[in-house]
């Protein structure tokens, strides 16, 4: 094979090498009423990749989004979104991220995001949540694979 053909073969072959997937932007709505009842995040469970970004958008007023202490990968800082403001969560580490709306936490307004491998799932399952929040979080935790 001559040099120009070798270079062409290398360039064409390089195009078939798997490139890393582009990070995704995922939107979760904060709603007064949704398919699962009152005071919900939709979707309540998100399976994402490390590197993706989740945007919690206040579709209805009087909501915020913030992480739940003990339900985040090790080394991830607690994040608190403002009332009636979008909260952005960059998924830099693999694991599960528990999310709540502080004003409606006792009413069960929780969500769960899985980024890659759920390294912290055992710890997340030990976190004590108030009544309806625990009832809604249990099936979300069961979706983690």
mmCIF file of C-alpha atoms in Angstrom:
data_model
loop_
_atom_site.group_PDB
_atom_site.id
_atom_site.type_symbol
_atom_site.label_atom_id
_atom_site.label_comp_id
_atom_site.label_asym_id
_atom_site.label_seq_id
_atom_site.Cartn_x
_atom_site.Cartn_y
_atom_site.Cartn_z
ATOM 1 C CA UNK A 1 0.000 0.000 0.000
ATOM 2 C CA UNK A 2 1.391 3.394 -0.902
ATOM 3 C CA UNK A 3 1.635 6.174 1.691
ATOM 4 C CA UNK A 4 -1.351 8.275 0.421
ATOM 5 C CA UNK A 5 -3.582 5.199 0.441
ATOM 6 C CA UNK A 6 -2.377 4.309 3.933
ATOM 7 C CA UNK A 7 -3.184 7.815 5.202
ATOM 8 C CA UNK A 8 -6.624 7.689 3.552
ATOM 9 C CA UNK A 9 -7.322 4.287 5.108
ATOM 10 C CA UNK A 10 -6.301 5.593 8.541
ATOM 11 C CA UNK A 11 -8.525 8.676 8.245
ATOM 12 C CA UNK A 12 -11.534 6.686 7.038
ATOM 13 C CA UNK A 13 -10.966 4.061 9.727
ATOM 14 C CA UNK A 14 -10.779 6.731 12.433
ATOM 15 C CA UNK A 15 -14.298 7.801 11.532
ATOM 16 C CA UNK A 16 -15.559 4.422 12.722
ATOM 17 C CA UNK A 17 -14.020 4.710 16.184
ATOM 18 C CA UNK A 18 -16.738 5.214 18.758
ATOM 19 C CA UNK A 19 -16.874 8.820 19.883
ATOM 20 C CA UNK A 20 -18.136 9.655 23.362
ATOM 21 C CA UNK A 21 -21.842 10.404 23.438
ATOM 22 C CA UNK A 22 -22.776 14.057 23.674
ATOM 23 C CA UNK A 23 -24.055 15.168 27.062
ATOM 24 C CA UNK A 24 -27.814 15.643 27.196
ATOM 25 C CA UNK A 25 -29.994 18.341 28.711
ATOM 26 C CA UNK A 26 -32.985 16.810 30.494
ATOM 27 C CA UNK A 27 -36.002 18.785 31.699
ATOM 28 C CA UNK A 28 -38.056 17.888 34.774
ATOM 29 C CA UNK A 29 -41.186 19.935 35.432
ATOM 30 C CA UNK A 30 -42.346 20.994 38.901
ATOM 31 C CA UNK A 31 -46.146 20.814 38.878
ATOM 32 C CA UNK A 32 -49.109 21.357 41.157
ATOM 33 C CA UNK A 33 -50.981 18.519 39.445
ATOM 34 C CA UNK A 34 -49.585 15.738 37.299
ATOM 35 C CA UNK A 35 -50.222 12.177 36.220
ATOM 36 C CA UNK A 36 -49.207 10.905 39.689
ATOM 37 C CA UNK A 37 -51.345 13.372 41.645
ATOM 38 C CA UNK A 38 -50.727 16.667 43.393
ATOM 39 C CA UNK A 39 -47.322 18.296 43.939
ATOM 40 C CA UNK A 40 -45.105 16.278 41.601
ATOM 41 C CA UNK A 41 -41.949 16.337 39.566
ATOM 42 C CA UNK A 42 -42.498 15.045 36.015
ATOM 43 C CA UNK A 43 -40.827 12.786 35.314
ATOM 44 C CA UNK A 44 -40.201 11.713 38.896
ATOM 45 C CA UNK A 45 -37.472 9.240 37.860
ATOM 46 C CA UNK A 46 -34.720 10.119 35.408
ATOM 47 C CA UNK A 47 -32.055 7.711 34.183
ATOM 48 C CA UNK A 48 -29.197 9.741 32.762
ATOM 49 C CA UNK A 49 -25.522 9.490 31.971
ATOM 50 C CA UNK A 50 -22.664 11.040 33.882
ATOM 51 C CA UNK A 51 -22.058 14.402 32.198
ATOM 52 C CA UNK A 52 -25.738 15.083 31.506
ATOM 53 C CA UNK A 53 -27.502 18.115 33.001
ATOM 54 C CA UNK A 54 -30.973 18.040 34.551
ATOM 55 C CA UNK A 55 -33.037 21.245 34.572
ATOM 56 C CA UNK A 56 -35.809 21.396 37.190
ATOM 57 C CA UNK A 57 -38.299 23.899 35.774
ATOM 58 C CA UNK A 58 -41.108 25.476 37.856
ATOM 59 C CA UNK A 59 -44.004 24.867 35.466
ATOM 60 C CA UNK A 60 -46.331 26.018 38.262
ATOM 61 C CA UNK A 61 -45.531 28.589 40.973
ATOM 62 C CA UNK A 62 -44.512 27.998 44.603
ATOM 63 C CA UNK A 63 -41.930 25.272 43.947
ATOM 64 C CA UNK A 64 -38.201 24.862 44.287
ATOM 65 C CA UNK A 65 -35.855 21.930 43.759
ATOM 66 C CA UNK A 66 -33.020 20.935 46.049
ATOM 67 C CA UNK A 67 -30.981 17.857 46.760
ATOM 68 C CA UNK A 68 -31.847 15.617 49.706
ATOM 69 C CA UNK A 69 -29.040 15.268 52.256
ATOM 70 C CA UNK A 70 -27.642 11.727 52.193
ATOM 71 C CA UNK A 71 -29.100 10.972 48.760
ATOM 72 C CA UNK A 72 -26.229 12.218 46.613
ATOM 73 C CA UNK A 73 -22.971 10.673 45.458
ATOM 74 C CA UNK A 74 -20.029 11.221 47.790
ATOM 75 C CA UNK A 75 -18.383 14.590 47.239
ATOM 76 C CA UNK A 76 -21.408 16.243 45.613
ATOM 77 C CA UNK A 77 -22.375 19.514 47.301
ATOM 78 C CA UNK A 78 -25.932 20.115 48.524
ATOM 79 C CA UNK A 79 -27.738 22.211 45.902
ATOM 80 C CA UNK A 80 -30.703 24.487 46.634
ATOM 81 C CA UNK A 81 -32.731 26.129 43.892
ATOM 82 C CA UNK A 82 -34.632 29.336 44.539
ATOM 83 C CA UNK A 83 -38.393 29.542 44.832
ATOM 84 C CA UNK A 84 -40.020 29.770 41.381
ATOM 85 C CA UNK A 85 -36.599 29.444 39.730
ATOM 86 C CA UNK A 86 -35.028 26.771 37.573
ATOM 87 C CA UNK A 87 -32.476 24.609 39.362
ATOM 88 C CA UNK A 88 -29.741 23.051 37.248
ATOM 89 C CA UNK A 89 -28.046 19.853 38.367
ATOM 90 C CA UNK A 90 -24.882 18.822 36.506
ATOM 91 C CA UNK A 91 -24.358 15.082 36.894
ATOM 92 C CA UNK A 92 -20.593 14.988 37.355
ATOM 93 C CA UNK A 93 -20.458 11.805 39.439
ATOM 94 C CA UNK A 94 -22.159 8.433 39.061
ATOM 95 C CA UNK A 95 -24.886 7.582 41.551
ATOM 96 C CA UNK A 96 -28.379 8.529 42.593
ATOM 97 C CA UNK A 97 -29.468 12.069 43.400
ATOM 98 C CA UNK A 98 -32.555 12.560 45.591
ATOM 99 C CA UNK A 99 -34.484 15.771 44.917
ATOM 100 C CA UNK A 100 -37.233 17.493 46.892
ATOM 101 C CA UNK A 101 -39.403 20.575 46.717
ATOM 102 C CA UNK A 102 -38.927 22.021 50.201
ATOM 103 C CA UNK A 103 -42.405 23.595 50.573
ATOM 104 C CA UNK A 104 -44.108 20.372 49.428
ATOM 105 C CA UNK A 105 -41.692 17.753 50.764
ATOM 106 C CA UNK A 106 -44.131 16.455 53.382
ATOM 107 C CA UNK A 107 -46.735 16.189 50.594
ATOM 108 C CA UNK A 108 -44.425 13.788 48.753
ATOM 109 C CA UNK A 109 -42.901 16.080 46.140
ATOM 110 C CA UNK A 110 -39.708 14.131 45.458
ATOM 111 C CA UNK A 111 -37.757 12.918 42.449
ATOM 112 C CA UNK A 112 -34.813 10.630 41.836
ATOM 113 C CA UNK A 113 -32.081 10.949 39.222
ATOM 114 C CA UNK A 114 -29.743 8.066 38.391
ATOM 115 C CA UNK A 115 -26.488 8.970 36.663
ATOM 116 C CA UNK A 116 -24.591 5.936 35.426
ATOM 117 C CA UNK A 117 -23.884 3.250 38.005
ATOM 118 C CA UNK A 118 -25.812 3.731 41.274
ATOM 119 C CA UNK A 119 -22.780 3.568 43.579
ATOM 120 C CA UNK A 120 -24.592 5.192 46.533
ATOM 121 C CA UNK A 121 -27.934 3.353 46.297
ATOM 122 C CA UNK A 122 -27.482 1.495 49.609
ATOM 123 C CA UNK A 123 -26.853 4.756 51.490
ATOM 124 C CA UNK A 124 -29.746 6.501 49.711
ATOM 125 C CA UNK A 125 -32.155 3.768 50.825
ATOM 126 C CA UNK A 126 -31.297 4.414 54.495
ATOM 127 C CA UNK A 127 -32.298 8.108 54.415
ATOM 128 C CA UNK A 128 -35.427 8.755 56.477
ATOM 129 C CA UNK A 129 -38.044 10.734 54.556
ATOM 130 C CA UNK A 130 -41.357 12.115 55.853
ATOM 131 C CA UNK A 131 -44.513 10.013 55.290
ATOM 132 C CA UNK A 132 -45.737 10.707 51.756
ATOM 133 C CA UNK A 133 -42.222 11.526 50.524
ATOM 134 C CA UNK A 134 -41.098 8.050 51.648
ATOM 135 C CA UNK A 135 -44.150 6.480 50.001
ATOM 136 C CA UNK A 136 -43.351 8.152 46.665
ATOM 137 C CA UNK A 137 -39.581 7.641 46.876
ATOM 138 C CA UNK A 138 -39.773 3.868 47.487
ATOM 139 C CA UNK A 139 -40.952 2.963 43.947
ATOM 140 C CA UNK A 140 -38.452 5.433 42.467
ATOM 141 C CA UNK A 141 -35.597 3.695 44.282
ATOM 142 C CA UNK A 142 -36.950 0.363 42.994
ATOM 143 C CA UNK A 143 -36.445 1.597 39.398
ATOM 144 C CA UNK A 144 -32.696 1.987 39.910
ATOM 145 C CA UNK A 145 -30.764 -0.669 37.985
#
